[in-house]
Amino acid sequence: VLAVAESDAGTGNTLRTFYIASNGCIRRRLEAQRVVDFMLANGYSQVSDGRNADYLLYFACAACSQDEEMAKRAIERMVERGGAESKLILGGCLIKTCHDYCHSLSQLRGVLLPGRLDEIETMVRGTTPMSSIPRPTRVTSVQHDEPGEKAEPLKNEIDGGLQAFRRTCETVVICQGCLSACSYCCIRFSTGRLESTPISEITGTCRELYKRGSKRFVLTGEDTGAYGIDLGTDLLQLVRAVSSIGPAVEIAINSMNPRWMCSKVDKIERLLQDTVSIRHVHIPIQSASDRMLAAMNRKYSVGGVRRLFDVFRSFGEDCQVHTHLIVGFPGETSQDLEDTIRFIREYSDIHYSAFPYSDRPGTASFECKQKTPSPMIWERLKKIRGVLAETNTLSPIEGA
Ligand code: SF4
Ligand code: SF4
């Protein structure tokens, strides 16, 4: 029998309903989905509106100040609707970034850090442990709060072309955390150091899904490029193993820091030649200025990125590439911006998403004195988006 939360014990109360929502990425929403499955397995029923729910759960994103503000507003609205008796459980990346805020909420019952969902057993009564709840590969019943205040994305910016693929795919989390210390990033405070799932476990999950008819897999993690370093293997071996589970398997790889892949270009080329079907790769480069990459502590060069992209591009529309750019990083000069624009024009057949630099407390860039003024960040972002709109030549993934 799981631990019984102190204030529930002996009260005779029957706590039966819960409401759950998230503004986070697929990784946090898959965690929220697993919590849904846990709550249902323990006899709670899910309600679609938080009014008078016994438990209110929110998996919050803190990637930028807009996400953080949005999460806080959503949590406050939810608590107001839920009423004084409801109990609040917070999950996701906001917990570490906004520790004091989270712990100032009077209804807070507890927090669930990424990858630490077992903790819920100390907050919710039940007899089915979290360890017996399988990791979901689809999100079916978590309310998703969209970031409404953000600029309307360009057509090809939406999920970098992955959206169509995602409608018919399973998302498998292959690792959590990373081994990097990018100077702008607060995500790592919540997600911690790299913990990879063994290849046998991942292929076991994919094989089960394949038997049920799924042939498309998105492999994700905070940094899939680092996958396996802690286990003495690597991402390419994993991709080979997943692709060999049966005919017609298609793979997408999400959030791959180029740091680990630039030195493996030859191996990637061989992998793609060996009929491994990688349909989509998401490789966030953040800038195409070597000076900015050094300031961001990304540990790769634009030359390395070019070689990496060239390999994937050589497989044409069969393999789509999606990247992220940060605009207005501290110390960014107009020359740095021009370097990135030149790159976009040269690599016009890949998907881009461009984001304004967002100052995150506790990061190295937060302490930087040479901040780009906010109006200039937005002006530069507009310029980048103008170039993207003008150069975009992409078509959707075939057959998706
Ligand atoms: S991992 Fe990043 S994008 Fe996902 S919820 Fe956390 S901060 Fe947001
Ligand atoms: S690789 Fe860099 S950006 Fe990604 S989670 Fe780690 S520190 Fe953050």
GROMACS .gro file of C-alpha atoms and ligand atoms in nm:
model
  416
    1VAL     CA    1   0.000   0.000   0.000
    2LEU     CA    2   0.138   0.339  -0.094
    3ALA     CA    3   0.206   0.611   0.154
    4VAL     CA    4  -0.104   0.804   0.251
    5ALA     CA    5  -0.072   1.180   0.240
    6GLU     CA    6  -0.086   1.304   0.595
    7SER     CA    7  -0.376   1.542   0.569
    8ASP     CA    8  -0.592   1.279   0.393
    9ALA     CA    9  -0.526   1.009   0.650
   10GLY     CA   10  -0.806   0.940   0.888
   11THR     CA   11  -1.030   1.220   0.760
   12GLY     CA   12  -1.276   0.981   0.601
   13ASN     CA   13  -1.275   1.202   0.291
   14THR     CA   14  -1.314   1.020  -0.038
   15LEU     CA   15  -1.097   1.205  -0.286
   16ARG     CA   16  -1.217   1.106  -0.631
   17THR     CA   17  -1.160   1.362  -0.903
   18PHE     CA   18  -0.863   1.527  -1.070
   19TYR     CA   19  -0.800   1.783  -1.341
   20ILE     CA   20  -0.471   1.793  -1.533
   21ALA     CA   21  -0.323   2.034  -1.788
   22SER     CA   22   0.015   2.134  -1.928
   23ASN     CA   23   0.176   2.402  -2.141
   24GLY     CA   24   0.490   2.192  -2.179
   25CYS     CA   25   0.653   2.008  -2.465
   26ILE     CA   26   0.575   1.649  -2.561
   27ARG     CA   27   0.813   1.512  -2.296
   28ARG     CA   28   0.635   1.684  -2.010
   29ARG     CA   29   0.293   1.602  -2.158
   30LEU     CA   30   0.386   1.235  -2.180
   31GLU     CA   31   0.475   1.254  -1.809
   32ALA     CA   32   0.138   1.418  -1.743
   33GLN     CA   33  -0.029   1.138  -1.940
   34ARG     CA   34   0.145   0.879  -1.723
   35VAL     CA   35   0.011   1.060  -1.416
   36VAL     CA   36  -0.340   1.043  -1.571
   37ASP     CA   37  -0.295   0.668  -1.613
   38PHE     CA   38  -0.174   0.642  -1.252
   39MET     CA   39  -0.470   0.837  -1.115
   40LEU     CA   40  -0.720   0.632  -1.318
   41ALA     CA   41  -0.557   0.308  -1.204
   42ASN     CA   42  -0.602   0.426  -0.845
   43GLY     CA   43  -0.972   0.491  -0.881
   44TYR     CA   44  -0.980   0.865  -0.945
   45SER     CA   45  -1.187   1.007  -1.226
   46GLN     CA   46  -1.067   1.279  -1.457
   47VAL     CA   47  -1.273   1.595  -1.502
   48SER     CA   48  -1.243   1.828  -1.798
   49ASP     CA   49  -1.282   2.144  -1.593
   50GLY     CA   50  -1.104   2.204  -1.264
   51ARG     CA   51  -1.416   2.321  -1.078
   52ASN     CA   52  -1.424   2.149  -0.739
   53ALA     CA   53  -1.175   1.884  -0.847
   54ASP     CA   54  -1.004   1.717  -0.552
   55TYR     CA   55  -0.665   1.728  -0.720
   56LEU     CA   56  -0.536   1.989  -0.964
   57LEU     CA   57  -0.224   1.899  -1.157
   58TYR     CA   58  -0.023   2.120  -1.391
   59PHE     CA   59   0.293   2.028  -1.586
   60ALA     CA   60   0.458   2.361  -1.650
   61CYS     CA   61   0.713   2.478  -1.905
   62ALA     CA   62   0.972   2.743  -1.818
   63ALA     CA   63   1.173   2.750  -2.139
   64CYS     CA   64   1.126   3.127  -2.178
   65SER     CA   65   0.968   3.405  -1.976
   66GLN     CA   66   0.650   3.388  -2.188
   67ASP     CA   67   0.605   3.017  -2.114
   68GLU     CA   68   0.671   3.083  -1.748
   69GLU     CA   69   0.415   3.365  -1.728
   70MET     CA   70   0.160   3.159  -1.916
   71ALA     CA   71   0.207   2.864  -1.680
   72LYS     CA   72   0.171   3.084  -1.374
   73ARG     CA   73  -0.150   3.241  -1.506
   74ALA     CA   74  -0.291   2.898  -1.591
   75ILE     CA   75  -0.203   2.761  -1.245
   76GLU     CA   76  -0.364   3.058  -1.072
   77ARG     CA   77  -0.681   3.032  -1.283
   78MET     CA   78  -0.696   2.661  -1.214
   79VAL     CA   79  -0.656   2.707  -0.837
   80GLU     CA   80  -0.923   2.978  -0.835
   81ARG     CA   81  -1.166   2.751  -1.020
   82GLY     CA   82  -1.078   2.448  -0.810
   83GLY     CA   83  -1.182   2.607  -0.483
   84ALA     CA   84  -1.020   2.621  -0.141
   85GLU     CA   85  -1.032   2.246  -0.077
   86SER     CA   86  -0.851   2.132  -0.390
   87LYS     CA   87  -0.495   2.008  -0.367
   88LEU     CA   88  -0.234   2.129  -0.613
   89ILE     CA   89   0.044   1.914  -0.758
   90LEU     CA   90   0.295   2.074  -0.992
   91GLY     CA   91   0.512   1.895  -1.244
   92GLY     CA   92   0.754   2.001  -1.517
   93CYS     CA   93   1.036   2.248  -1.555
   94LEU     CA   94   0.890   2.546  -1.369
   95ILE     CA   95   0.951   2.377  -1.034
   96LYS     CA   96   1.325   2.448  -1.017
   97THR     CA   97   1.326   2.769  -1.219
   98CYS     CA   98   1.054   2.925  -1.001
   99HIS     CA   99   1.107   2.736  -0.678
  100ASP     CA  100   0.992   3.018  -0.449
  101TYR     CA  101   0.681   3.089  -0.656
  102CYS     CA  102   0.575   2.722  -0.658
  103HIS     CA  103   0.626   2.684  -0.285
  104SER     CA  104   0.437   3.006  -0.209
  105LEU     CA  105   0.112   2.853  -0.342
  106SER     CA  106  -0.090   2.768  -0.034
  107GLN     CA  107  -0.269   2.471  -0.193
  108LEU     CA  108   0.053   2.304  -0.305
  109ARG     CA  109   0.054   1.941  -0.198
  110GLY     CA  110   0.380   1.849  -0.373
  111VAL     CA  111   0.599   1.867  -0.683
  112LEU     CA  112   0.697   1.614  -0.949
  113LEU     CA  113   1.034   1.691  -1.105
  114PRO     CA  114   1.093   1.557  -1.457
  115GLY     CA  115   1.165   1.185  -1.435
  116ARG     CA  116   1.061   1.169  -1.067
  117LEU     CA  117   0.695   1.079  -1.099
  118ASP     CA  118   0.717   0.815  -0.824
  119GLU     CA  119   0.696   1.103  -0.577
  120ILE     CA  120   0.323   1.122  -0.645
  121GLU     CA  121   0.281   0.819  -0.421
  122THR     CA  122   0.351   1.045  -0.122
  123MET     CA  123   0.076   1.287  -0.228
  124VAL     CA  124  -0.212   1.073  -0.353
  125ARG     CA  125  -0.374   0.771  -0.191
  126GLY     CA  126  -0.366   0.453  -0.394
  127THR     CA  127  -0.263   0.091  -0.415
  128THR     CA  128  -0.124   0.083  -0.770
  129PRO     CA  129   0.235   0.210  -0.773
  130MET     CA  130   0.372   0.436  -1.046
  131SER     CA  131   0.631   0.170  -1.132
  132SER     CA  132   0.350  -0.051  -1.267
  133ILE     CA  133   0.219   0.221  -1.501
  134PRO     CA  134   0.372   0.185  -1.852
  135ARG     CA  135   0.536   0.489  -2.011
  136PRO     CA  136   0.287   0.621  -2.265
  137THR     CA  137   0.393   0.704  -2.621
  138ARG     CA  138   0.089   0.919  -2.703
  139VAL     CA  139  -0.084   1.199  -2.518
  140THR     CA  140  -0.457   1.138  -2.528
  141SER     CA  141  -0.604   1.305  -2.223
  142VAL     CA  142  -0.403   1.602  -2.105
  143GLN     CA  143  -0.544   1.947  -2.160
  144HIS     CA  144  -0.281   2.135  -2.364
  145ASP     CA  145  -0.255   2.508  -2.303
  146GLU     CA  146  -0.130   2.675  -2.619
  147PRO     CA  147   0.096   2.978  -2.590
  148GLY     CA  148  -0.162   3.225  -2.722
  149GLU     CA  149   0.042   3.541  -2.673
  150LYS     CA  150   0.328   3.430  -2.894
  151ALA     CA  151   0.372   3.551  -3.250
  152GLU     CA  152   0.175   3.346  -3.502
  153PRO     CA  153   0.423   3.087  -3.634
  154LEU     CA  154   0.508   3.072  -4.002
  155LYS     CA  155   0.352   2.778  -4.185
  156ASN     CA  156   0.667   2.570  -4.185
  157GLU     CA  157   0.763   2.675  -3.836
  158ILE     CA  158   0.484   2.473  -3.683
  159ASP     CA  159   0.662   2.182  -3.524
  160GLY     CA  160   0.920   2.198  -3.800
  161GLY     CA  161   0.716   1.975  -4.030
  162LEU     CA  162   0.689   1.704  -3.767
  163GLN     CA  163   0.323   1.773  -3.700
  164ALA     CA  164   0.198   1.562  -3.990
  165PHE     CA  165   0.436   1.279  -3.902
  166ARG     CA  166   0.324   1.301  -3.539
  167ARG     CA  167  -0.040   1.229  -3.621
  168THR     CA  168   0.058   0.873  -3.699
  169CYS     CA  169   0.355   0.813  -3.475
  170GLU     CA  170   0.452   0.699  -3.129
  171THR     CA  171   0.683   0.920  -2.923
  172VAL     CA  172   0.943   0.731  -2.724
  173VAL     CA  173   1.150   0.913  -2.461
  174ILE     CA  174   1.499   0.764  -2.491
  175CYS     CA  175   1.682   0.973  -2.232
  176GLN     CA  176   1.643   1.252  -1.986
  177GLY     CA  177   1.876   1.538  -1.901
  178CYS     CA  178   2.199   1.629  -2.076
  179LEU     CA  179   2.575   1.665  -2.038
  180SER     CA  180   2.594   2.025  -2.153
  181ALA     CA  181   2.586   2.364  -1.988
  182CYS     CA  182   2.452   2.595  -2.258
  183SER     CA  183   2.483   2.943  -2.115
  184TYR     CA  184   2.118   3.044  -2.172
  185CYS     CA  185   1.951   2.722  -2.057
  186CYS     CA  186   1.748   2.673  -1.741
  187ILE     CA  187   1.594   2.343  -1.852
  188ARG     CA  188   1.892   2.147  -1.725
  189PHE     CA  189   1.826   2.265  -1.368
  190SER     CA  190   1.507   2.059  -1.371
  191THR     CA  191   1.602   1.772  -1.596
  192GLY     CA  192   1.947   1.702  -1.448
  193ARG     CA  193   2.233   1.497  -1.588
  194LEU     CA  194   2.190   1.252  -1.872
  195GLU     CA  195   2.010   0.927  -1.791
  196SER     CA  196   1.963   0.706  -2.095
  197THR     CA  197   1.719   0.418  -2.122
  198PRO     CA  198   1.893   0.094  -2.234
  199ILE     CA  199   1.859   0.005  -2.602
  200SER     CA  200   1.691  -0.328  -2.515
  201GLU     CA  201   1.415  -0.148  -2.325
  202ILE     CA  202   1.353   0.101  -2.605
  203THR     CA  203   1.346  -0.164  -2.876
  204GLY     CA  204   1.117  -0.374  -2.654
  205THR     CA  205   0.870  -0.084  -2.638
  206CYS     CA  206   0.895  -0.020  -3.013
  207ARG     CA  207   0.854  -0.389  -3.094
  208GLU     CA  208   0.531  -0.408  -2.893
  209LEU     CA  209   0.398  -0.100  -3.069
  210TYR     CA  210   0.506  -0.237  -3.407
  211LYS     CA  211   0.311  -0.558  -3.343
  212ARG     CA  212   0.005  -0.338  -3.291
  213GLY     CA  213   0.061  -0.165  -3.625
  214SER     CA  214   0.281   0.135  -3.545
  215LYS     CA  215   0.572   0.187  -3.779
  216ARG     CA  216   0.664   0.549  -3.707
  217PHE     CA  217   0.865   0.641  -3.399
  218VAL     CA  218   0.979   0.978  -3.272
  219LEU     CA  219   1.280   0.938  -3.043
  220THR     CA  220   1.298   1.224  -2.798
  221GLY     CA  221   1.481   1.352  -2.490
  222GLU     CA  222   1.628   1.681  -2.374
  223ASP     CA  223   1.938   1.600  -2.580
  224THR     CA  224   1.907   1.286  -2.791
  225GLY     CA  225   2.251   1.358  -2.940
  226ALA     CA  226   2.407   1.262  -2.605
  227TYR     CA  227   2.202   0.942  -2.586
  228GLY     CA  228   2.399   0.645  -2.454
  229ILE     CA  229   2.718   0.822  -2.342
  230ASP     CA  230   2.632   0.712  -1.986
  231LEU     CA  231   2.576   0.352  -2.104
  232GLY     CA  232   2.873   0.314  -2.339
  233THR     CA  233   2.662   0.325  -2.654
  234ASP     CA  234   2.529   0.601  -2.880
  235LEU     CA  235   2.229   0.730  -3.069
  236LEU     CA  236   2.333   0.574  -3.399
  237GLN     CA  237   2.342   0.225  -3.249
  238LEU     CA  238   1.998   0.286  -3.102
  239VAL     CA  239   1.858   0.408  -3.435
  240ARG     CA  240   1.999   0.101  -3.610
  241ALA     CA  241   1.840  -0.125  -3.345
  242VAL     CA  242   1.498   0.043  -3.366
  243SER     CA  243   1.500   0.040  -3.742
  244SER     CA  244   1.575  -0.335  -3.746
  245ILE     CA  245   1.262  -0.435  -3.553
  246GLY     CA  246   1.070  -0.483  -3.877
  247PRO     CA  247   1.014  -0.365  -4.235
  248ALA     CA  248   0.902  -0.009  -4.313
  249VAL     CA  249   1.002   0.144  -3.978
  250GLU     CA  250   1.034   0.523  -4.001
  251ILE     CA  251   1.217   0.727  -3.740
  252ALA     CA  252   1.221   1.092  -3.639
  253ILE     CA  253   1.480   1.223  -3.394
  254ASN     CA  254   1.396   1.518  -3.179
  255SER     CA  255   1.621   1.766  -2.987
  256MET     CA  256   1.960   1.650  -3.109
  257ASN     CA  257   2.234   1.886  -2.993
  258PRO     CA  258   2.482   1.895  -3.286
  259ARG     CA  259   2.767   1.896  -3.033
  260TRP     CA  260   2.773   1.516  -3.035
  261MET     CA  261   2.688   1.452  -3.398
  262CYS     CA  262   2.929   1.678  -3.589
  263SER     CA  263   3.211   1.426  -3.541
  264LYS     CA  264   2.993   1.134  -3.658
  265VAL     CA  265   2.905   1.257  -4.004
  266ASP     CA  266   3.058   0.955  -4.182
  267LYS     CA  267   2.874   0.710  -3.957
  268ILE     CA  268   2.546   0.898  -4.011
  269GLU     CA  269   2.594   0.880  -4.386
  270ARG     CA  270   2.652   0.504  -4.368
  271LEU     CA  271   2.344   0.467  -4.148
  272LEU     CA  272   2.127   0.649  -4.397
  273GLN     CA  273   2.274   0.452  -4.688
  274ASP     CA  274   2.193   0.126  -4.506
  275THR     CA  275   1.822   0.179  -4.570
  276VAL     CA  276   1.759   0.316  -4.223
  277SER     CA  277   1.467   0.548  -4.273
  278ILE     CA  278   1.525   0.867  -4.074
  279ARG     CA  279   1.240   1.088  -4.193
  280HIS     CA  280   1.294   1.387  -3.972
  281VAL     CA  281   1.576   1.527  -3.757
  282HIS     CA  282   1.545   1.819  -3.522
  283ILE     CA  283   1.890   1.969  -3.469
  284PRO     CA  284   1.879   2.301  -3.280
  285ILE     CA  285   2.182   2.505  -3.391
  286GLN     CA  286   2.068   2.834  -3.222
  287SER     CA  287   2.300   3.055  -3.432
  288ALA     CA  288   2.517   3.044  -3.741
  289SER     CA  289   2.782   3.272  -3.593
  290ASP     CA  290   3.084   3.097  -3.436
  291ARG     CA  291   3.122   3.389  -3.198
  292MET     CA  292   2.766   3.344  -3.069
  293LEU     CA  293   2.802   2.965  -3.047
  294ALA     CA  294   3.108   3.013  -2.825
  295ALA     CA  295   2.916   3.265  -2.609
  296MET     CA  296   2.632   3.014  -2.580
  297ASN     CA  297   2.884   2.743  -2.479
  298ARG     CA  298   2.747   2.511  -2.746
  299LYS     CA  299   3.082   2.345  -2.827
  300TYR     CA  300   3.044   2.307  -3.205
  301SER     CA  301   3.119   2.525  -3.503
  302VAL     CA  302   2.913   2.645  -3.797
  303GLY     CA  303   3.147   2.443  -4.024
  304GLY     CA  304   3.057   2.127  -3.829
  305VAL     CA  305   2.685   2.206  -3.859
  306ARG     CA  306   2.719   2.255  -4.235
  307ARG     CA  307   2.879   1.912  -4.278
  308LEU     CA  308   2.610   1.755  -4.063
  309PHE     CA  309   2.323   1.924  -4.247
  310ASP     CA  310   2.479   1.842  -4.584
  311VAL     CA  311   2.462   1.469  -4.505
  312PHE     CA  312   2.094   1.481  -4.413
  313ARG     CA  313   2.012   1.713  -4.706
  314SER     CA  314   2.182   1.477  -4.949
  315PHE     CA  315   1.891   1.239  -4.886
  316GLY     CA  316   1.652   1.502  -5.020
  317GLU     CA  317   1.288   1.513  -4.914
  318ASP     CA  318   1.323   1.165  -4.760
  319CYS     CA  319   1.478   1.327  -4.456
  320GLN     CA  320   1.360   1.664  -4.334
  321VAL     CA  321   1.577   1.881  -4.114
  322HIS     CA  322   1.440   2.124  -3.859
  323THR     CA  323   1.647   2.369  -3.657
  324HIS     CA  324   1.600   2.637  -3.391
  325LEU     CA  325   1.754   2.982  -3.380
  326ILE     CA  326   1.786   3.219  -3.085
  327VAL     CA  327   1.778   3.584  -3.188
  328GLY     CA  328   1.923   3.868  -2.976
  329PHE     CA  329   2.156   3.666  -2.753
  330PRO     CA  330   2.366   3.899  -2.530
  331GLY     CA  331   2.650   4.051  -2.730
  332GLU     CA  332   2.495   3.964  -3.069
  333THR     CA  333   2.622   4.213  -3.329
  334SER     CA  334   2.465   4.294  -3.664
  335GLN     CA  335   2.747   4.089  -3.820
  336ASP     CA  336   2.645   3.784  -3.613
  337LEU     CA  337   2.288   3.830  -3.732
  338GLU     CA  338   2.405   3.861  -4.093
  339ASP     CA  339   2.604   3.535  -4.056
  340THR     CA  340   2.282   3.360  -3.952
  341ILE     CA  341   2.084   3.518  -4.235
  342ARG     CA  342   2.346   3.405  -4.486
  343PHE     CA  343   2.315   3.052  -4.348
  344ILE     CA  344   1.935   3.060  -4.381
  345ARG     CA  345   1.960   3.170  -4.745
  346GLU     CA  346   2.213   2.899  -4.818
  347TYR     CA  347   2.018   2.627  -4.633
  348SER     CA  348   1.675   2.734  -4.751
  349ASP     CA  349   1.543   2.378  -4.784
  350ILE     CA  350   1.523   2.305  -4.413
  351HIS     CA  351   1.268   2.402  -4.147
  352TYR     CA  352   1.349   2.681  -3.903
  353SER     CA  353   1.190   2.805  -3.583
  354ALA     CA  354   1.323   3.137  -3.455
  355PHE     CA  355   1.283   3.252  -3.094
  356PRO     CA  356   1.371   3.575  -2.915
  357TYR     CA  357   1.644   3.540  -2.651
  358SER     CA  358   1.481   3.506  -2.310
  359ASP     CA  359   1.673   3.587  -1.992
  360ARG     CA  360   1.644   3.294  -1.750
  361PRO     CA  361   1.750   3.347  -1.388
  362GLY     CA  362   2.042   3.134  -1.274
  363THR     CA  363   2.198   3.099  -1.620
  364ALA     CA  364   2.537   3.237  -1.727
  365SER     CA  365   2.385   3.462  -1.993
  366PHE     CA  366   2.149   3.612  -1.733
  367GLU     CA  367   2.459   3.759  -1.565
  368CYS     CA  368   2.596   3.896  -1.893
  369LYS     CA  369   2.624   4.277  -1.899
  370GLN     CA  370   2.599   4.317  -2.277
  371LYS     CA  371   2.224   4.248  -2.316
  372THR     CA  372   2.060   4.316  -2.652
  373PRO     CA  373   1.781   4.569  -2.586
  374SER     CA  374   1.435   4.415  -2.611
  375PRO     CA  375   1.311   4.633  -2.905
  376MET     CA  376   1.623   4.533  -3.099
  377ILE     CA  377   1.561   4.162  -3.026
  378TRP     CA  378   1.209   4.189  -3.170
  379GLU     CA  379   1.328   4.393  -3.468
  380ARG     CA  380   1.594   4.131  -3.546
  381LEU     CA  381   1.344   3.849  -3.500
  382LYS     CA  382   1.113   4.021  -3.748
  383LYS     CA  383   1.402   4.046  -3.992
  384ILE     CA  384   1.486   3.675  -3.953
  385ARG     CA  385   1.124   3.576  -3.994
  386GLY     CA  386   1.102   3.793  -4.306
  387VAL     CA  387   1.399   3.609  -4.455
  388LEU     CA  388   1.242   3.274  -4.360
  389ALA     CA  389   0.911   3.365  -4.521
  390GLU     CA  390   1.087   3.474  -4.836
  391THR     CA  391   1.321   3.173  -4.866
  392ASN     CA  392   1.092   2.893  -4.753
  393THR     CA  393   1.069   2.625  -5.020
  394LEU     CA  394   0.943   2.330  -4.823
  395SER     CA  395   0.670   2.080  -4.888
  396PRO     CA  396   0.506   1.848  -4.631
  397ILE     CA  397   0.644   1.503  -4.558
  398GLU     CA  398   0.533   1.268  -4.836
  399GLY     CA  399   0.258   1.032  -4.732
  400ALA     CA  400   0.208   1.194  -4.392
  401SF4     S1  401   1.187   2.048  -2.142
  401SF4    FE1  402   1.193   2.263  -2.214
  401SF4     S2  403   1.024   2.282  -2.361
  401SF4    FE2  404   0.987   2.097  -2.237
  401SF4     S3  405   0.856   2.169  -2.071
  401SF4    FE3  406   1.069   2.178  -1.998
  401SF4     S4  407   1.134   2.390  -2.038
  401SF4    FE4  408   0.948   2.351  -2.160
  402SF4     S1  409   2.182   2.054  -2.430
  402SF4    FE1  410   2.200   2.271  -2.370
  402SF4     S2  411   1.999   2.359  -2.427
  402SF4    FE2  412   1.972   2.136  -2.421
  402SF4     S3  413   1.899   2.089  -2.215
  402SF4    FE3  414   2.123   2.068  -2.212
  402SF4     S4  415   2.204   2.266  -2.145
  402SF4    FE4  416   1.989   2.294  -2.208
   0.00000   0.00000   0.00000
